[in-house]
Amino acid sequence: IIHSNNFLFYKYILNKNIDIIIVDDGSTDSTHSVVQKYIDAKVVRYFFQTNAGPGAARNKGLVEALGDYICFLDADDEIVEGSLSRRISFLEKNSDINLVFTDFYKFDSPITFNIHFKENDFLKKFSMAILDRHEDEYIFGDKFLECALKYNPFILTSTVMMRSCMVNEIGLFNVSLKVAEDSDYWLRVSRKYKIGYLNQPLTKYNNFRSCLTKDMVKIFEDPIVFYRNLLLELDYEKYGRLIRKKI
């Protein structure tokens, strides 16, 4: 699923067994004209909607998706070659895992970047949540939620791949959140299922090109709403102190 205000496309995936959904969330640039030359009813489908935010755009993709696996690619991001096959391979080997995410290159300028989770000691901080490991593949259990509330991991949406069958149980993204709608979704998944992590950077996050994430009001406002909702949903004795600290 590609949520795009400024579409960037990889020609090499056109010959793969893949369903490409482009959700144009009310762009005012040349997205439509750029996309036209790629549209193929069997491979690439394009949907335009009035601007409603990332949650609504992702939900459109979830509703339209035909494949067994779903992944996302936001307008600011790029996947590296082999990213899709690597994530599919992990889910094929682990039938009890419904969602996997990966490390990523975070570009703060066209030439400066870091490898996000590697350079933020992610695995050390989340060590208590690790159920199993094989080389660079990790499986997290129910302690993941507690670790997430302590350390607030930045799971980049464009690194996530999940089974489409899971959407029937977890539901859609919360459209009332313009920021943190993705964190809300991943934590909803972690409360029901084990989740996987690949300790490889398989996506490029071009932070310097981002638009919505520069809206400082939303950056603080929506997460507060998100955490207040968690206070009502989770066991207060177990998680209340952590959530209040985040707020």
PDB file of N, CA, C and O in Angstrom, residues 74-99:
ATOM      1  N   ASP A  74       5.078   5.251   2.657  1.00  0.00           N
ATOM      2  CA  ASP A  74       4.653   6.649   2.702  1.00  0.00           C
ATOM      3  C   ASP A  74       5.432   7.487   1.706  1.00  0.00           C
ATOM      4  O   ASP A  74       6.501   7.098   1.222  1.00  0.00           O
ATOM      5  N   ALA A  75       4.899   8.670   1.424  1.00  0.00           N
ATOM      6  CA  ALA A  75       5.430   9.506   0.347  1.00  0.00           C
ATOM      7  C   ALA A  75       6.880   9.912   0.563  1.00  0.00           C
ATOM      8  O   ALA A  75       7.613  10.135  -0.392  1.00  0.00           O
ATOM      9  N   ASP A  76       7.304  10.008   1.820  1.00  0.00           N
ATOM     10  CA  ASP A  76       8.662  10.472   2.109  1.00  0.00           C
ATOM     11  C   ASP A  76       9.691   9.343   2.092  1.00  0.00           C
ATOM     12  O   ASP A  76      10.885   9.600   2.250  1.00  0.00           O
ATOM     13  N   ASP A  77       9.240   8.108   1.940  1.00  0.00           N
ATOM     14  CA  ASP A  77      10.110   6.960   2.177  1.00  0.00           C
ATOM     15  C   ASP A  77      10.433   6.172   0.910  1.00  0.00           C
ATOM     16  O   ASP A  77       9.756   6.291  -0.103  1.00  0.00           O
ATOM     17  N   GLU A  78      11.464   5.333   1.020  1.00  0.00           N
ATOM     18  CA  GLU A  78      11.874   4.444  -0.059  1.00  0.00           C
ATOM     19  C   GLU A  78      12.214   3.087   0.549  1.00  0.00           C
ATOM     20  O   GLU A  78      12.746   3.022   1.658  1.00  0.00           O
ATOM     21  N   ILE A  79      11.924   2.009  -0.177  1.00  0.00           N
ATOM     22  CA  ILE A  79      12.372   0.695   0.279  1.00  0.00           C
ATOM     23  C   ILE A  79      13.634   0.309  -0.471  1.00  0.00           C
ATOM     24  O   ILE A  79      13.841   0.710  -1.612  1.00  0.00           O
ATOM     25  N   VAL A  80      14.485  -0.465   0.181  1.00  0.00           N
ATOM     26  CA  VAL A  80      15.705  -0.928  -0.472  1.00  0.00           C
ATOM     27  C   VAL A  80      15.398  -2.238  -1.185  1.00  0.00           C
ATOM     28  O   VAL A  80      14.427  -2.934  -0.871  1.00  0.00           O
ATOM     29  N   GLU A  81      16.206  -2.592  -2.152  1.00  0.00           N
ATOM     30  CA  GLU A  81      15.985  -3.811  -2.919  1.00  0.00           C
ATOM     31  C   GLU A  81      16.043  -5.025  -1.998  1.00  0.00           C
ATOM     32  O   GLU A  81      16.935  -5.147  -1.159  1.00  0.00           O
ATOM     33  N   GLY A  82      15.093  -5.917  -2.150  1.00  0.00           N
ATOM     34  CA  GLY A  82      15.024  -7.117  -1.320  1.00  0.00           C
ATOM     35  C   GLY A  82      14.195  -6.948  -0.062  1.00  0.00           C
ATOM     36  O   GLY A  82      13.968  -7.916   0.674  1.00  0.00           O
ATOM     37  N   SER A  83      13.711  -5.742   0.199  1.00  0.00           N
ATOM     38  CA  SER A  83      12.961  -5.476   1.424  1.00  0.00           C
ATOM     39  C   SER A  83      11.678  -6.296   1.508  1.00  0.00           C
ATOM     40  O   SER A  83      11.361  -6.886   2.546  1.00  0.00           O
ATOM     41  N   LEU A  84      10.923  -6.339   0.418  1.00  0.00           N
ATOM     42  CA  LEU A  84       9.658  -7.074   0.431  1.00  0.00           C
ATOM     43  C   LEU A  84       9.886  -8.572   0.604  1.00  0.00           C
ATOM     44  O   LEU A  84       9.239  -9.217   1.437  1.00  0.00           O
ATOM     45  N   SER A  85      10.795  -9.136  -0.168  1.00  0.00           N
ATOM     46  CA  SER A  85      11.037 -10.579  -0.098  1.00  0.00           C
ATOM     47  C   SER A  85      11.579 -10.988   1.265  1.00  0.00           C
ATOM     48  O   SER A  85      11.265 -12.075   1.770  1.00  0.00           O
ATOM     49  N   ARG A  86      12.381 -10.114   1.877  1.00  0.00           N
ATOM     50  CA  ARG A  86      12.940 -10.432   3.203  1.00  0.00           C
ATOM     51  C   ARG A  86      11.847 -10.512   4.255  1.00  0.00           C
ATOM     52  O   ARG A  86      11.832 -11.413   5.103  1.00  0.00           O
ATOM     53  N   ARG A  87      10.898  -9.595   4.208  1.00  0.00           N
ATOM     54  CA  ARG A  87       9.807  -9.595   5.190  1.00  0.00           C
ATOM     55  C   ARG A  87       8.832 -10.743   4.930  1.00  0.00           C
ATOM     56  O   ARG A  87       8.346 -11.380   5.867  1.00  0.00           O
ATOM     57  N   ILE A  88       8.554 -11.002   3.648  1.00  0.00           N
ATOM     58  CA  ILE A  88       7.678 -12.130   3.319  1.00  0.00           C
ATOM     59  C   ILE A  88       8.288 -13.442   3.804  1.00  0.00           C
ATOM     60  O   ILE A  88       7.602 -14.298   4.366  1.00  0.00           O
ATOM     61  N   SER A  89       9.587 -13.603   3.600  1.00  0.00           N
ATOM     62  CA  SER A  89      10.268 -14.823   4.019  1.00  0.00           C
ATOM     63  C   SER A  89      10.108 -15.050   5.521  1.00  0.00           C
ATOM     64  O   SER A  89       9.861 -16.180   5.969  1.00  0.00           O
ATOM     65  N   PHE A  90      10.227 -13.974   6.289  1.00  0.00           N
ATOM     66  CA  PHE A  90      10.086 -14.095   7.739  1.00  0.00           C
ATOM     67  C   PHE A  90       8.677 -14.558   8.112  1.00  0.00           C
ATOM     68  O   PHE A  90       8.501 -15.466   8.937  1.00  0.00           O
ATOM     69  N   LEU A  91       7.656 -13.957   7.516  1.00  0.00           N
ATOM     70  CA  LEU A  91       6.281 -14.335   7.837  1.00  0.00           C
ATOM     71  C   LEU A  91       5.954 -15.744   7.348  1.00  0.00           C
ATOM     72  O   LEU A  91       5.180 -16.462   7.987  1.00  0.00           O
ATOM     73  N   GLU A  92       6.540 -16.147   6.225  1.00  0.00           N
ATOM     74  CA  GLU A  92       6.330 -17.506   5.735  1.00  0.00           C
ATOM     75  C   GLU A  92       6.902 -18.536   6.716  1.00  0.00           C
ATOM     76  O   GLU A  92       6.335 -19.613   6.906  1.00  0.00           O
ATOM     77  N   LYS A  93       8.036 -18.201   7.347  1.00  0.00           N
ATOM     78  CA  LYS A  93       8.678 -19.131   8.275  1.00  0.00           C
ATOM     79  C   LYS A  93       8.012 -19.132   9.644  1.00  0.00           C
ATOM     80  O   LYS A  93       8.174 -20.090  10.411  1.00  0.00           O
ATOM     81  N   ASN A  94       7.304 -18.049   9.972  1.00  0.00           N
ATOM     82  CA  ASN A  94       6.726 -17.901  11.306  1.00  0.00           C
ATOM     83  C   ASN A  94       5.217 -17.694  11.189  1.00  0.00           C
ATOM     84  O   ASN A  94       4.716 -16.567  11.218  1.00  0.00           O
ATOM     85  N   SER A  95       4.500 -18.803  11.076  1.00  0.00           N
ATOM     86  CA  SER A  95       3.065 -18.730  10.808  1.00  0.00           C
ATOM     87  C   SER A  95       2.263 -18.133  11.962  1.00  0.00           C
ATOM     88  O   SER A  95       1.120 -17.715  11.774  1.00  0.00           O
ATOM     89  N   ASP A  96       2.862 -18.076  13.164  1.00  0.00           N
ATOM     90  CA  ASP A  96       2.154 -17.523  14.313  1.00  0.00           C
ATOM     91  C   ASP A  96       2.421 -16.028  14.499  1.00  0.00           C
ATOM     92  O   ASP A  96       1.915 -15.418  15.449  1.00  0.00           O
ATOM     93  N   ILE A  97       3.210 -15.438  13.598  1.00  0.00           N
ATOM     94  CA  ILE A  97       3.502 -14.001  13.661  1.00  0.00           C
ATOM     95  C   ILE A  97       2.681 -13.286  12.595  1.00  0.00           C
ATOM     96  O   ILE A  97       2.689 -13.683  11.427  1.00  0.00           O
ATOM     97  N   ASN A  98       1.977 -12.244  12.993  1.00  0.00           N
ATOM     98  CA  ASN A  98       1.102 -11.530  12.053  1.00  0.00           C
ATOM     99  C   ASN A  98       1.657 -10.188  11.597  1.00  0.00           C
ATOM    100  O   ASN A  98       1.114  -9.587  10.670  1.00  0.00           O
ATOM    101  N   LEU A  99       2.713  -9.720  12.253  1.00  0.00           N
ATOM    102  CA  LEU A  99       3.282  -8.416  11.896  1.00  0.00           C
ATOM    103  C   LEU A  99       4.781  -8.444  12.135  1.00  0.00           C
ATOM    104  O   LEU A  99       5.250  -8.952  13.156  1.00  0.00           O
TER     105      LEU A  99
END
